[in-house]
Coordinates of C-alpha atoms in Angstrom, one line a residue:
Chain A
V1118 CA 72.9 102.6 56.8
N1119 CA 72.9 102.4 60.6
E1120 CA 74.5 105.8 61.0
F1121 CA 73.0 109.0 62.1
S1122 CA 72.5 111.3 59.2
K1123 CA 71.9 114.5 61.0
W1124 CA 73.4 115.9 64.2
W1125 CA 72.9 119.1 66.2
V1126 CA 75.3 120.2 68.9
N1127 CA 73.9 122.9 71.2
G1128 CA 71.3 123.9 68.7
A1129 CA 73.4 124.1 65.6
P1130 CA 74.4 121.5 63.0
G1131 CA 77.6 119.9 64.1
D1132 CA 79.3 116.5 64.6
S1133 CA 82.1 117.1 67.1
I1134 CA 82.7 118.0 70.7
S1135 CA 85.6 119.3 72.8
I1136 CA 87.9 116.6 74.1
R1137 CA 87.5 118.5 77.5
D1138 CA 83.8 117.7 77.5
R1139 CA 83.0 115.8 80.7
G1140 CA 80.8 113.4 78.7
L1141 CA 84.0 112.0 77.2
T1142 CA 86.4 112.5 80.1
Y1143 CA 84.2 111.1 82.9
G1144 CA 81.1 109.6 81.3
D1145 CA 79.4 112.6 83.0
G1146 CA 76.1 112.6 81.2
L1147 CA 73.0 110.8 79.9
F1148 CA 71.4 109.6 76.7
E1149 CA 68.0 108.7 75.3
T1150 CA 67.2 106.7 72.2
I1151 CA 63.8 107.4 70.7
A1152 CA 61.8 105.7 68.0
V1153 CA 60.6 108.1 65.3
R1154 CA 57.4 107.2 63.5
D1155 CA 55.6 109.3 60.9
G1156 CA 57.5 112.5 61.9
N1157 CA 56.9 112.0 65.7
P1158 CA 59.2 111.0 68.5
R1159 CA 57.3 108.1 70.2
F1160 CA 56.8 108.3 73.9
L1161 CA 58.9 111.5 73.9
D1162 CA 57.3 112.6 77.2
Y1163 CA 58.5 109.4 78.9
H1164 CA 62.0 109.9 77.6
I1165 CA 62.1 113.5 78.7
D1166 CA 60.6 112.4 82.1
R1167 CA 63.5 110.0 82.6
L1168 CA 66.1 112.5 81.4
F1169 CA 64.8 115.2 83.7
D1170 CA 64.6 112.8 86.6
S1171 CA 68.2 111.7 86.0
C1172 CA 69.4 115.3 85.6
K1173 CA 67.9 116.0 89.0
R1174 CA 69.7 113.1 90.6
L1175 CA 73.0 114.1 89.0
D1176 CA 72.5 117.9 89.4
I1177 CA 72.9 118.6 85.7
P1178 CA 70.7 121.5 84.5
C1179 CA 68.5 120.1 81.8
P1180 CA 67.5 122.5 79.0
T1181 CA 63.7 122.9 79.2
D1182 CA 63.2 123.3 75.4
I1183 CA 64.9 120.0 74.6
S1184 CA 61.5 118.4 73.6
D1185 CA 60.9 121.1 71.1
Q1186 CA 64.3 120.6 69.6
V1187 CA 63.7 116.9 69.2
R1188 CA 60.3 117.5 67.6
E1189 CA 61.9 119.9 65.2
I1190 CA 64.7 117.7 64.1
V1191 CA 62.6 114.6 63.5
A1192 CA 59.8 116.3 61.6
G1193 CA 59.5 114.7 58.2
C1194 CA 61.2 111.4 59.2
T1195 CA 58.9 108.5 58.4
F1196 CA 60.8 105.8 60.3
G1197 CA 64.0 106.4 62.2
T1198 CA 65.8 106.8 65.5
A1199 CA 66.5 109.9 67.4
K1200 CA 69.2 110.2 70.0
I1201 CA 69.7 112.7 72.8
I1202 CA 73.1 113.0 74.5
L1203 CA 73.2 115.4 77.4
T1204 CA 76.5 116.0 79.2
R1205 CA 77.6 118.3 82.1
G1206 CA 79.7 120.2 79.5
I1207 CA 83.3 121.3 79.4
G1208 CA 85.1 121.2 82.7
A1209 CA 88.4 121.4 84.4
R1210 CA 90.6 118.3 85.0
T1211 CA 88.9 117.4 88.2
Y1212 CA 86.0 115.2 89.2
A1213 CA 84.4 118.1 91.0
P1214 CA 81.6 119.4 88.8
P1215 CA 81.8 123.1 87.7
E1216 CA 79.7 125.4 90.0
K1217 CA 77.6 126.5 87.1
P1218 CA 77.9 123.9 84.3
T1219 CA 76.9 124.6 80.7
P1220 CA 75.6 121.3 79.5
T1221 CA 76.3 120.0 76.1
R1222 CA 73.2 119.0 74.1
I1223 CA 73.6 116.6 71.2
I1224 CA 70.6 115.5 69.2
G1225 CA 70.9 113.1 66.3
L1226 CA 68.5 111.5 63.8
T1227 CA 69.0 108.5 61.5
K1228 CA 66.6 106.9 59.2
A1229 CA 66.1 103.2 59.9
Q1230 CA 64.4 100.1 58.5
P1231 CA 61.7 98.3 60.5
P1232 CA 63.0 95.1 62.1
P1233 CA 62.1 91.9 60.2
R1234 CA 58.5 90.7 60.9
A1235 CA 59.9 87.3 61.9
V1236 CA 61.3 88.5 65.2
Y1237 CA 57.7 89.4 66.3
A1238 CA 55.9 86.4 64.8
A1239 CA 58.5 83.7 65.7
G1240 CA 60.4 85.3 68.5
V1241 CA 64.1 85.7 68.9
K1242 CA 67.0 83.6 70.1
A1243 CA 68.9 84.9 73.2
R1244 CA 71.9 83.8 75.2
S1245 CA 73.3 84.3 78.6
C1246 CA 76.3 86.6 79.0
Q1247 CA 79.3 86.4 81.2
A1248 CA 79.9 90.2 81.5
T1249 CA 77.9 91.4 84.5
V1250 CA 75.9 94.5 85.4
S1251 CA 77.5 96.8 88.0
I1252 CA 75.8 97.1 91.3
N1253 CA 75.4 100.7 92.5
H1254 CA 72.2 101.8 94.2
T1255 CA 73.2 105.5 93.9
L1256 CA 73.3 105.3 90.1
A1257 CA 70.7 102.5 89.4
G1258 CA 68.0 103.1 86.8
M1259 CA 69.6 105.9 84.8
K1260 CA 70.7 105.7 81.2
L1261 CA 74.2 106.9 81.8
L1262 CA 76.7 107.4 79.0
G1263 CA 79.1 104.8 80.6
R1264 CA 77.8 101.5 79.1
L1265 CA 81.0 99.5 78.9
E1266 CA 79.4 96.5 80.6
Q1267 CA 76.8 96.3 77.8
V1268 CA 79.6 96.7 75.2
M1269 CA 81.5 93.8 76.8
A1270 CA 78.4 91.6 77.0
R1271 CA 77.4 92.3 73.4
S1272 CA 80.9 91.4 72.3
E1273 CA 80.5 87.8 73.5
W1274 CA 78.8 86.6 70.4
K1275 CA 78.9 87.2 66.6
D1276 CA 76.1 84.9 65.5
A1277 CA 73.6 87.2 63.8
Q1278 CA 70.8 84.7 64.6
I1279 CA 71.2 85.5 68.3
R1280 CA 69.4 88.8 68.8
E1281 CA 70.1 89.5 72.5
G1282 CA 72.1 88.5 75.5
L1283 CA 70.8 88.4 79.1
M1284 CA 73.0 89.9 81.7
R1285 CA 73.2 89.2 85.4
S1286 CA 74.1 91.6 88.2
D1287 CA 77.6 91.0 89.7
D1288 CA 75.9 89.0 92.4
G1289 CA 74.0 86.8 90.0
R1290 CA 70.5 88.1 89.7
I1291 CA 69.0 88.4 86.1
I1292 CA 68.7 92.1 85.3
C1293 CA 68.3 92.9 81.6
G1294 CA 69.4 92.2 78.1
T1295 CA 72.3 94.2 76.6
M1296 CA 69.9 96.6 75.0
T1297 CA 66.6 95.6 76.5
N1298 CA 64.6 95.1 79.7
V1299 CA 63.3 91.6 80.3
F1300 CA 59.9 90.2 81.5
F1301 CA 59.0 86.8 82.7
V1302 CA 55.6 85.0 82.8
S1303 CA 55.2 82.1 85.2
N1304 CA 51.8 80.5 85.9
G1305 CA 50.2 83.5 84.4
N1306 CA 52.0 86.0 86.6
L1307 CA 54.1 88.8 85.1
S1308 CA 57.4 89.9 86.7
T1309 CA 60.4 91.9 85.8
P1310 CA 63.7 92.5 87.6
D1311 CA 63.8 95.0 90.4
L1312 CA 66.2 97.8 89.3
S1313 CA 66.8 99.5 92.6
R1314 CA 70.5 98.4 92.7
C1315 CA 71.4 98.2 89.0
G1316 CA 70.0 98.2 85.5
I1317 CA 68.2 100.8 83.3
N1318 CA 64.7 101.9 83.8
G1319 CA 63.5 101.5 80.2
V1320 CA 60.8 103.6 78.7
M1321 CA 59.2 100.6 77.0
R1322 CA 59.4 98.7 80.3
R1323 CA 57.3 101.5 81.8
V1324 CA 54.8 101.4 78.9
V1325 CA 54.4 97.6 79.3
M1326 CA 53.9 97.9 83.1
E1327 CA 51.3 100.6 82.6
Q1328 CA 49.5 98.5 79.9
A1329 CA 49.6 95.3 82.0
P1330 CA 46.4 96.0 84.0
K1331 CA 44.4 96.3 80.8
C1332 CA 45.2 92.6 80.4
S1333 CA 44.3 92.0 84.0
L1334 CA 47.9 91.5 84.8
D1335 CA 49.8 93.0 87.8
C1336 CA 53.5 93.2 87.0
V1337 CA 55.8 92.8 90.0
E1338 CA 59.4 94.0 90.3
V1339 CA 61.3 91.3 92.0
D1340 CA 64.8 89.7 92.3
I1341 CA 65.0 87.1 89.5
H1342 CA 67.4 84.2 89.9
A1343 CA 68.5 81.5 87.5
K1344 CA 65.8 79.1 88.9
D1345 CA 63.0 81.6 88.0
L1346 CA 64.4 81.8 84.5
R1347 CA 64.2 78.0 84.1
E1348 CA 60.7 78.0 85.4
A1349 CA 59.4 80.8 83.1
D1350 CA 56.6 79.9 80.7
E1351 CA 57.2 83.0 78.6
I1352 CA 60.0 85.5 78.4
F1353 CA 60.0 88.7 76.4
L1354 CA 62.3 91.7 75.8
T1355 CA 61.4 95.3 75.5
N1356 CA 63.0 98.6 74.4
S1357 CA 61.9 101.8 72.8
L1358 CA 62.9 100.9 69.3
I1359 CA 61.5 97.3 69.2
G1360 CA 58.5 97.3 71.5
I1361 CA 58.3 93.7 72.6
W1362 CA 60.3 90.8 71.2
P1363 CA 59.2 87.3 72.4
V1364 CA 62.1 85.0 73.3
S1365 CA 61.7 81.7 71.5
Q1366 CA 65.1 80.3 72.6
L1367 CA 67.3 81.1 75.6
D1368 CA 70.6 79.2 75.4
E1369 CA 69.5 75.6 74.8
A1370 CA 66.0 76.0 76.1
E1371 CA 63.1 76.6 73.7
L1372 CA 60.1 78.7 74.7
A1373 CA 56.7 79.1 73.2
I1374 CA 55.3 82.6 72.5
G1375 CA 52.6 82.5 75.1
P1376 CA 49.2 84.2 75.5
V1377 CA 50.4 86.9 78.0
T1378 CA 53.2 88.1 75.6
R1379 CA 50.7 88.1 72.7
R1380 CA 48.1 90.1 74.7
L1381 CA 50.7 92.7 75.7
M1382 CA 51.9 93.0 72.2
T1383 CA 48.4 93.8 71.1
E1384 CA 48.1 96.4 73.9
L1385 CA 51.3 98.0 72.6
V1386 CA 49.9 98.2 69.1
N1387 CA 47.0 100.0 70.6
V1388 CA 49.3 102.7 72.1
G1389 CA 51.3 103.2 68.9
V1390 CA 53.9 100.5 68.8
A1391 CA 52.6 99.3 65.4
E1392 CA 55.5 96.9 64.8
C1393 CA 54.3 94.6 67.5
A1394 CA 51.3 93.6 65.4
I1395 CA 51.4 89.8 64.8
Chain B
V1265 CA 95.5 127.4 85.2
N1266 CA 94.3 123.9 85.8
E1267 CA 93.5 123.4 82.1
F1268 CA 95.5 121.3 79.6
S1269 CA 97.4 123.6 77.3
K1270 CA 98.3 121.2 74.6
W1271 CA 96.4 118.3 73.0
W1272 CA 97.1 115.8 70.3
V1273 CA 94.4 113.7 68.7
N1274 CA 95.6 110.7 66.7
G1275 CA 99.1 112.2 66.5
A1276 CA 98.1 115.7 65.3
P1277 CA 97.3 118.9 67.3
G1278 CA 93.6 119.0 67.9
D1279 CA 91.0 119.5 70.6
S1280 CA 87.8 117.9 69.3
I1281 CA 86.5 114.4 68.6
S1282 CA 83.5 113.1 66.7
I1283 CA 80.2 112.8 68.6
R1284 CA 80.1 109.3 67.2
D1285 CA 83.3 108.3 69.1
R1286 CA 82.5 105.4 71.4
G1287 CA 84.4 107.1 74.2
L1288 CA 81.6 109.6 74.4
T1289 CA 78.7 107.5 73.4
Y1290 CA 79.4 104.4 75.6
G1291 CA 82.4 105.3 77.8
D1292 CA 84.2 102.7 75.7
G1293 CA 87.7 103.6 76.6
L1294 CA 90.4 104.2 79.2
F1295 CA 92.6 107.0 80.5
E1296 CA 95.8 107.6 82.3
T1297 CA 97.0 110.6 84.3
I1298 CA 100.7 110.9 84.5
A1299 CA 103.0 113.2 86.5
V1300 CA 105.5 115.1 84.4
R1301 CA 108.8 116.1 86.2
D1302 CA 111.7 117.8 84.5
G1303 CA 110.6 116.8 81.0
N1304 CA 109.9 113.1 82.0
P1305 CA 106.6 111.2 82.4
R1306 CA 107.0 109.6 85.8
F1307 CA 106.4 105.8 86.1
L1308 CA 105.4 105.9 82.4
D1309 CA 106.1 102.2 82.1
Y1310 CA 103.6 101.4 84.9
H1311 CA 100.9 103.5 83.2
I1312 CA 101.5 101.9 79.9
D1313 CA 101.5 98.5 81.6
R1314 CA 98.0 99.2 83.0
L1315 CA 96.8 100.6 79.8
F1316 CA 97.9 97.6 77.8
D1317 CA 96.6 95.2 80.3
S1318 CA 93.2 96.9 80.2
C1319 CA 93.2 97.1 76.4
K1320 CA 93.7 93.4 76.4
R1321 CA 90.8 92.8 78.7
L1322 CA 88.6 95.1 76.6
D1323 CA 89.9 93.9 73.2
I1324 CA 90.9 97.5 72.2
P1325 CA 94.0 97.5 70.0
C1326 CA 96.6 99.7 71.9
P1327 CA 99.0 101.7 69.7
T1328 CA 102.5 100.4 70.5
D1329 CA 104.1 103.8 70.0
I1330 CA 102.0 105.6 72.6
S1331 CA 105.0 105.8 75.0
D1332 CA 107.0 107.6 72.4
Q1333 CA 104.2 110.0 71.8
V1334 CA 103.9 110.8 75.4
R1335 CA 107.6 111.4 75.8
E1336 CA 107.6 113.7 72.8
I1337 CA 104.7 115.8 74.0
V1338 CA 106.0 116.3 77.6
A1339 CA 109.7 117.1 76.7
G1340 CA 110.5 120.5 78.0
C1341 CA 107.8 120.6 80.6
T1342 CA 109.3 121.1 84.1
F1343 CA 106.3 120.3 86.2
G1344 CA 103.0 119.2 84.8
T1345 CA 100.4 116.5 84.1
A1346 CA 100.0 114.4 81.0
K1347 CA 96.8 112.6 80.2
I1348 CA 96.2 109.8 77.8
I1349 CA 92.6 109.0 76.6
L1350 CA 92.3 105.9 74.5
T1351 CA 88.9 105.0 73.1
R1352 CA 87.6 102.2 70.8
G1353 CA 87.1 104.9 68.1
I1354 CA 84.1 105.8 66.0
G1355 CA 81.4 103.1 65.8
A1356 CA 77.9 102.5 64.6
R1357 CA 74.9 103.0 66.9
T1358 CA 75.2 99.6 68.5
Y1359 CA 76.9 98.3 71.6
A1360 CA 78.6 95.6 69.5
P1361 CA 82.2 96.7 69.0
P1362 CA 83.4 97.2 65.4
E1363 CA 85.2 94.1 63.9
K1364 CA 88.3 96.1 63.3
P1365 CA 88.2 99.2 65.5
T1366 CA 90.4 102.2 64.9
P1367 CA 91.1 103.6 68.4
T1368 CA 91.1 107.3 69.1
R1369 CA 94.3 108.4 70.8
I1370 CA 94.2 111.7 72.8
I1371 CA 97.3 112.9 74.6
G1372 CA 97.2 116.2 76.6
L1373 CA 99.7 118.1 78.7
T1374 CA 99.1 120.9 81.2
K1375 CA 101.6 122.8 83.3
A1376 CA 100.9 122.5 87.0
Q1377 CA 101.9 123.9 90.4
P1378 CA 103.3 121.5 93.0
P1379 CA 100.7 120.9 95.8
P1380 CA 101.3 123.0 99.0
R1381 CA 104.0 121.6 101.3
A1382 CA 101.6 121.6 104.2
V1383 CA 99.6 118.6 102.8
Y1384 CA 102.7 116.4 103.1
A1385 CA 104.0 117.8 106.4
A1386 CA 100.7 118.2 108.3
G1387 CA 98.5 115.7 106.4
V1388 CA 95.1 116.3 104.9
K1389 CA 91.5 116.3 106.0
A1390 CA 89.2 113.7 104.4
R1391 CA 85.6 112.8 104.7
S1392 CA 83.3 109.8 104.1
C1393 CA 81.2 109.9 100.9
Q1394 CA 77.6 108.7 100.4
A1395 CA 78.1 107.9 96.6
T1396 CA 79.3 104.4 96.3
V1397 CA 81.7 102.5 94.0
S1398 CA 80.0 100.1 91.6
I1399 CA 80.6 96.4 92.1
N1400 CA 81.6 94.5 88.9
H1401 CA 84.3 91.9 89.0
T1402 CA 84.5 91.8 85.2
L1403 CA 85.5 95.5 85.0
A1404 CA 87.3 95.9 88.4
G1405 CA 90.8 97.5 88.5
M1406 CA 90.7 99.4 85.2
K1407 CA 90.8 103.2 84.8
L1408 CA 87.7 103.3 82.6
L1409 CA 86.4 106.6 81.1
G1410 CA 83.1 106.2 83.0
R1411 CA 83.8 107.8 86.4
L1412 CA 80.4 109.2 87.3
E1413 CA 80.5 107.6 90.7
Q1414 CA 83.7 109.6 91.5
V1415 CA 82.1 112.8 90.1
M1416 CA 79.0 112.3 92.4
A1417 CA 81.2 111.6 95.4
R1418 CA 83.4 114.6 94.8
S1419 CA 80.3 116.8 94.5
E1420 CA 79.3 116.0 98.1
W1421 CA 81.5 118.8 99.5
K1422 CA 82.8 122.2 98.6
D1423 CA 85.0 123.0 101.7
A1424 CA 88.4 123.5 100.1
Q1425 CA 90.0 122.4 103.4
I1426 CA 88.8 118.9 102.7
R1427 CA 91.1 117.3 100.2
E1428 CA 89.6 113.9 99.6
G1429 CA 86.5 111.8 100.3
L1430 CA 86.6 108.1 101.0
M1431 CA 84.2 105.9 99.1
R1432 CA 82.7 102.5 100.0
S1433 CA 81.6 99.8 97.6
D1434 CA 77.9 99.4 97.2
D1435 CA 78.0 96.6 99.8
G1436 CA 79.8 98.8 102.4
R1437 CA 83.6 98.0 102.1
I1438 CA 86.0 100.9 102.1
I1439 CA 87.5 100.9 98.6
C1440 CA 89.3 104.2 97.7
G1441 CA 89.2 108.0 97.7
T1442 CA 87.5 109.8 94.8
M1443 CA 90.9 110.3 93.1
T1444 CA 93.2 108.2 95.3
N1445 CA 93.9 104.7 96.6
V1446 CA 93.9 104.3 100.4
F1447 CA 96.2 102.4 102.8
F1448 CA 95.8 101.6 106.4
V1449 CA 98.4 100.9 109.2
S1450 CA 97.2 99.0 112.2
N1451 CA 99.6 97.6 114.8
G1452 CA 102.4 98.2 112.4
N1453 CA 100.7 96.1 109.6
L1454 CA 100.0 97.7 106.2
S1455 CA 96.9 96.9 104.3
T1456 CA 94.9 98.3 101.3
P1457 CA 91.5 97.4 99.9
D1458 CA 91.2 94.3 97.8
L1459 CA 90.2 95.5 94.3
S1460 CA 89.0 92.3 92.7
R1461 CA 85.4 93.4 92.6
C1462 CA 85.7 97.2 92.3
G1463 CA 88.1 100.1 92.4
I1464 CA 91.0 101.3 90.3
N1465 CA 94.4 99.6 90.4
G1466 CA 96.4 102.8 90.9
V1467 CA 100.0 103.2 89.6
M1468 CA 101.2 104.9 92.9
R1469 CA 99.4 102.1 94.8
R1470 CA 101.6 99.6 92.9
V1471 CA 104.7 101.7 93.6
V1472 CA 103.9 101.8 97.4
M1473 CA 103.3 98.0 97.5
E1474 CA 106.6 97.4 95.7
Q1475 CA 108.5 99.7 98.1
A1476 CA 106.9 98.3 101.3
P1477 CA 109.3 95.4 101.7
K1478 CA 112.2 97.9 101.8
C1479 CA 110.6 99.1 105.0
S1480 CA 110.2 95.5 106.2
L1481 CA 106.5 95.8 105.5
D1482 CA 104.3 93.3 103.7
C1483 CA 101.2 95.0 102.3
V1484 CA 98.1 92.9 102.3
E1485 CA 95.1 93.4 100.1
V1486 CA 92.0 92.7 102.1
D1487 CA 88.4 93.7 102.6
I1488 CA 88.3 96.8 104.8
H1489 CA 85.2 97.5 106.8
A1490 CA 84.2 100.6 108.9
K1491 CA 85.6 98.9 112.0
D1492 CA 89.0 98.5 110.4
L1493 CA 88.9 102.2 109.6
R1494 CA 88.2 103.2 113.2
E1495 CA 91.0 101.0 114.5
A1496 CA 93.6 102.3 112.0
D1497 CA 96.7 104.0 113.6
E1498 CA 97.6 105.6 110.3
I1499 CA 95.8 106.2 107.0
F1500 CA 97.3 107.6 103.8
L1501 CA 96.2 108.3 100.3
T1502 CA 98.1 107.7 97.0
N1503 CA 97.9 108.7 93.4
S1504 CA 100.3 109.3 90.5
L1505 CA 100.3 113.1 90.9
I1506 CA 100.6 113.4 94.6
G1507 CA 102.6 110.4 95.8
I1508 CA 101.5 110.0 99.4
W1509 CA 99.2 112.2 101.4
P1510 CA 99.0 111.4 105.1
V1511 CA 95.4 111.7 106.5
S1512 CA 95.4 113.9 109.6
Q1513 CA 91.6 113.9 110.0
L1514 CA 88.8 111.6 108.7
D1515 CA 85.4 113.0 109.5
E1516 CA 85.6 113.8 113.2
A1517 CA 88.5 111.5 114.0
E1518 CA 92.0 112.9 114.2
L1519 CA 95.0 110.9 113.2
A1520 CA 98.8 111.3 113.7
I1521 CA 101.2 111.0 110.8
G1522 CA 102.8 107.9 111.9
P1523 CA 106.2 106.2 111.4
V1524 CA 105.1 103.8 108.6
T1525 CA 103.6 106.6 106.5
R1526 CA 106.8 108.6 107.0
R1527 CA 109.1 105.7 106.0
L1528 CA 107.1 105.0 102.9
M1529 CA 107.2 108.7 101.9
T1530 CA 111.0 108.6 102.2
E1531 CA 111.1 105.5 100.0
L1532 CA 108.9 107.3 97.4
V1533 CA 111.4 110.2 97.4
N1534 CA 114.1 107.6 96.7
V1535 CA 112.3 106.4 93.6
G1536 CA 111.6 109.9 92.2
V1537 CA 108.5 111.2 94.0
A1538 CA 110.4 114.2 95.3
E1539 CA 107.3 116.0 96.6
C1540 CA 107.0 113.5 99.4
A1541 CA 110.0 114.8 101.2
I1542 CA 109.1 116.1 104.6

């Protein structure tokens, strides 16, 4: 039920790639995961923005018609998830990129079920992970294919009641959840981890930061340490598929779903993230 | 000519994998690159040691007969390169690893030409790279599929006279070349970067460290800074396919091929790395 039902590879239906594709051999590529609602890819422009920006940093030519392809494949899907994988394509057995790469474009769509209402109304349990986020300012922010650190963090628990794990950078700063960005509210001030040295620059993170001024909030990007975590009045998680999840418990500590989180959830509903209605 | 000519996927001839393979989608896997000489995979036991050790760290079940498969595929190849790619296999669209993963085993073989003699006799030119090595003590040492940082470093130059680029960790320590480990000789003392926070634990690095005592050398693993680099009398590079390459020039600085490098090259010849004979 959680599997993609439809895949295109380079514009044609397909479900395999060459074992010489640099996406496999070197993690030489990027991906995007996009919420599909009523036949539309939500915040597609923001996903494509990030993809183009990362392609520029990595010098991977990005097909300009990729938006159209995504729109075409998701048309008719009421509630689902689209995925784009873009790699540098097939290459020789050398790290040196081909002079003129022919990128591999993979687009997939799966139908999905909305998350249970309870996670929005009552919040989610989260835990702290041991696996750390790699520090590398030259690669920070991008949604690279290589996500083994998230895989290792997510493998630390099996309890289905725990919805997310928080990860620290290898030097101990709080950076993100395994599949989410994280925000903190302390004395009415909104903050989120600075991602200039590691972490992924999430699309829903961007949306929340853009909506914050509507709630008279100014979100700051800062280094977050364990102490800041303990002093937070509210914590919430974001990603493209879920919108905002309030955190009701982190390890042993219980948290209330506070007014700032609720106001931002309402703002998200106003810009199309209907599942955040509580 | 640099392409693999023969591939096996899960024991059968093949050259494609599913786009749902976690090796592609998350970099959830490992690889090994092995020199083949006169029908034999060189230092195969060391490669398999590292692969098994990494599989244990990542909780990927490693097929116990993978050595036999490599030996079978390389039989008859006089001079070539074998590659193993082992992934956690096909999985659902979630970072959480499957409860019982079925790993994907890819083994490839290509014929190769020996490197030119001059690189051993006269040494190689190397440069310093801007792209950095990610710091993550939970993943350090392993030869993970995700190698984008090496790709980015290798893309910094096109001059074919420059054979390798040295990479620093994101906090400025010298760690490795894009495809090699690196050793330094200073006042007769041999050292190599400590890899507990980042870098790949190379097979030829291990061989060199094991052979060093035969030359009355004790190789120490330490943090190497720019100052240590400038004060080095000798610098050399290692990997499984090349053995040892002496560095004759690093950026603007010229280096002699010194006595320690020569002695270690002779020791490598004695343990089967014939191309190091000068």
